[in-house]
Amino acid sequence: MLNTHSSHEITYPEPAIVWKECLKNIKDNVTLMTFNTWFLPIKPVEIDNKILKVQLPSQFFWEWIDEHFNTLITKTIRQVLGPDAKLAYIINEDPDNSPPLVSKPVTAKRVEKPKQNVFESRLNIRYTFDNFIKGEGNQLARAAALAISDNPGGTSFNPLFVYGGVGLGKTHLIQAAGNKIINENPDKKVIYLSSDTFTVDFVESIQSNKVSEFSNFYRSMDVLIIDDIQFLIGKEKTQDLFFHIFNTLHQSRKQIILSSDKPPKDLRGLDERLISRFQWGLSADIQPPELETRIAILKRKSNDYGMKVSSEILEYIASNITSNIRELEGCLIKLLANASLNSVEIDFDLVKRIVKEIATDRKFNITVESITKVVCSYLNIAENKIRDKTRKKEIVLARQIAMYLSKELTKSSLKSIGLQFGGRDHSTVIHACSSIEEAIYKDPSMKDLVKAIKVQVELVSL
Ligand code: ADP
Ligand code: MG
């Protein structure tokens, strides 16, 4: 144990020395790969009352360490610092201590009060332009986000409305814009939140009689970033308040950045006045990445995670996991975890097994019910309607798409699919499938729609 006592008062040794001692012990108890992957990136920060605070690179890291090495860590720290010693984790959210993620040097002002600023803005500094890989699918959205970051409120891209399927980088991109703006203009008030959080906070402000404070707070922002704006659908009071905030900000040339799973015109159920305002600026979509972009993303991420993976393996993953970036990331993490916990090399056998596992998990979780949910939410239709007898055009379409995808993506028989749509006959299912197949063949926008819904179904089933 390190000596933590001096003659009069308790003093503690340097955190770096303590951590070094701990590492010596940990190294004897884990494989070299595990040690390099999970322990070397940990940085000692300070010691406070027998608690050694260490910094971890990400939330994922923390979860992993906590789940897998808790006992080893507790034992080790006690050996080094004494019986009631503990390790406390902080996630690296301080940009000044992080690896150079931002392109511009940190200004003096930023150094003075970076934490408050980052906290208030609710931005995650992990999301930057630097680590956002450019590809055909995100070219326009990325260029527009960069342009408004250089001149917030001063371009015609106001609002900037970024839309696209799940896991394609919307949150990353709009937060990257917020981070760049704050880094370059530390005085600007930038706030990021999802429309869900906005709604919850609004409801709370009603309950505590603080609606005008709530509203004034948002009206005083220089940059307002709201993620997943589609969740405002059906929340009329919140929409109304947001409408007024939007107007105030827009009139005073403050930048508004929004994201959604679909373009403004398809946000059925949202106040028309909002839809038309969303179209004032620029709407830019993000499409699923091409093979080359997927490979580039995997290269960058595997590098960030400190993994050594051959190009052939990365190409294999990129060719087999095609629908979205979150899943690509998930695959790398699974690989890293498997290799490091079982102390095996990342080779083709392991990769093939994991890619297969991901595909199986996806298929296994998809049910007629999950498909129906996604289709209804995507097309803004109440779920019970799809099982009704109605012949209304948009409901028939939703029902046919849901039946088509049920046949494509689940193992359910035609009979069982029919039954789950309000007790319809299997011939109705066959008819639905052929109608949709024909529509996809004839109409490119239908092809896109069905593809987008399919991607969402796969994602919610992960
Ligand atoms: P969305 O908000 O569209 O559902 P996210 O922004 O959460 O998607 O992206 C999912 C994950 O993929 C995030 O970890 C994000 O950092 C990563 N990602 C998305 N697009 C890119 C890109 N172009 N380059 C690098 N990483 C990306
Ligand atoms: Mg998102």
Coordinates of N, CA and C and ligand atoms in Angstrom, one line a residue, residues 126-127 131-134 138 164-173 227 293 297 301 325-326 329, ligand 1:
R126 N -18.3 15.0 -28.1 CA -17.8 13.9 -28.9 C -18.2 14.2 -30.4
Y127 N -19.3 15.0 -30.6 CA -19.7 15.2 -32.0 C -19.1 16.4 -32.6
N131 N -14.7 14.4 -36.8 CA -14.9 13.0 -36.9 C -16.2 12.6 -37.6
F132 N -16.8 13.5 -38.3 CA -18.0 13.2 -39.1 C -17.5 12.9 -40.6
I133 N -17.6 11.7 -41.0 CA -17.0 11.3 -42.3 C -18.0 11.8 -43.4
K134 N -17.3 12.5 -44.4 CA -18.1 13.0 -45.5 C -18.4 11.9 -46.5
N138 N -24.4 12.4 -47.2 CA -24.5 13.5 -46.3 C -23.9 14.8 -46.8
G164 N -33.7 12.4 -42.1 CA -33.2 11.1 -42.6 C -33.5 10.0 -41.6
G165 N -33.2 8.8 -42.0 CA -33.5 7.6 -41.2 C -32.7 7.6 -39.9
V166 N -33.0 6.6 -39.1 CA -32.3 6.4 -37.8 C -30.9 6.0 -38.0
G167 N -30.0 6.5 -37.2 CA -28.6 6.1 -37.2 C -27.8 6.6 -38.3
L168 N -28.2 7.6 -39.0 CA -27.5 8.1 -40.2 C -26.6 9.3 -39.9
G169 N -26.7 9.8 -38.7 CA -25.8 10.9 -38.3 C -26.4 12.3 -38.2
K170 N -27.8 12.4 -38.0 CA -28.4 13.7 -37.8 C -28.0 14.3 -36.5
T171 N -28.1 13.6 -35.4 CA -27.7 14.1 -34.1 C -26.3 14.5 -34.1
H172 N -25.4 13.7 -34.7 CA -24.0 14.0 -34.8 C -23.8 15.3 -35.5
L173 N -24.4 15.4 -36.7 CA -24.2 16.6 -37.5 C -24.7 17.9 -36.8
D227 N -33.6 18.5 -31.8 CA -33.4 17.2 -32.4 C -34.8 16.4 -32.4
T293 N -18.0 5.1 -48.1 CA -18.2 5.9 -46.9 C -18.2 5.0 -45.7
I297 N -15.7 5.2 -42.6 CA -16.2 5.4 -41.2 C -15.6 4.3 -40.3
K301 N -13.3 4.8 -37.0 CA -13.8 4.4 -35.7 C -12.8 3.4 -35.1
I325 N -25.2 3.6 -39.7 CA -23.9 3.8 -39.1 C -23.9 3.3 -37.6
R326 N -25.0 3.4 -37.0 CA -25.0 3.0 -35.6 C -24.7 1.5 -35.5
E329 N -21.0 0.8 -36.0 CA -20.3 1.0 -34.8 C -20.5 -0.1 -33.8
Ligands
ADP1 P1 -29.3 9.8 -36.0 O1 -29.4 11.0 -35.1 O2 -29.5 10.1 -37.4 O3 -30.2 8.6 -35.6 P2 -26.6 9.6 -34.9 O4 -26.2 11.0 -35.2 O5 -27.0 9.3 -33.6 O6 -27.8 9.2 -35.9 O7 -25.5 8.6 -35.5 C1 -25.4 7.3 -35.0 C2 -23.9 7.0 -34.8 O8 -23.2 7.0 -36.0 C3 -23.3 8.0 -33.9 O9 -22.4 7.4 -33.0 C4 -22.5 8.9 -34.9 O10 -21.3 9.4 -34.3 C5 -22.1 7.9 -36.0 N1 -22.1 8.6 -37.3 C6 -23.2 8.9 -38.0 N2 -22.8 9.5 -39.2 C7 -21.4 9.5 -39.2 C8 -20.4 10.0 -40.1 N3 -20.7 10.5 -41.3 N4 -19.1 9.8 -39.7 C9 -18.8 9.3 -38.5 N5 -19.7 8.8 -37.6 C10 -21.0 8.9 -37.9

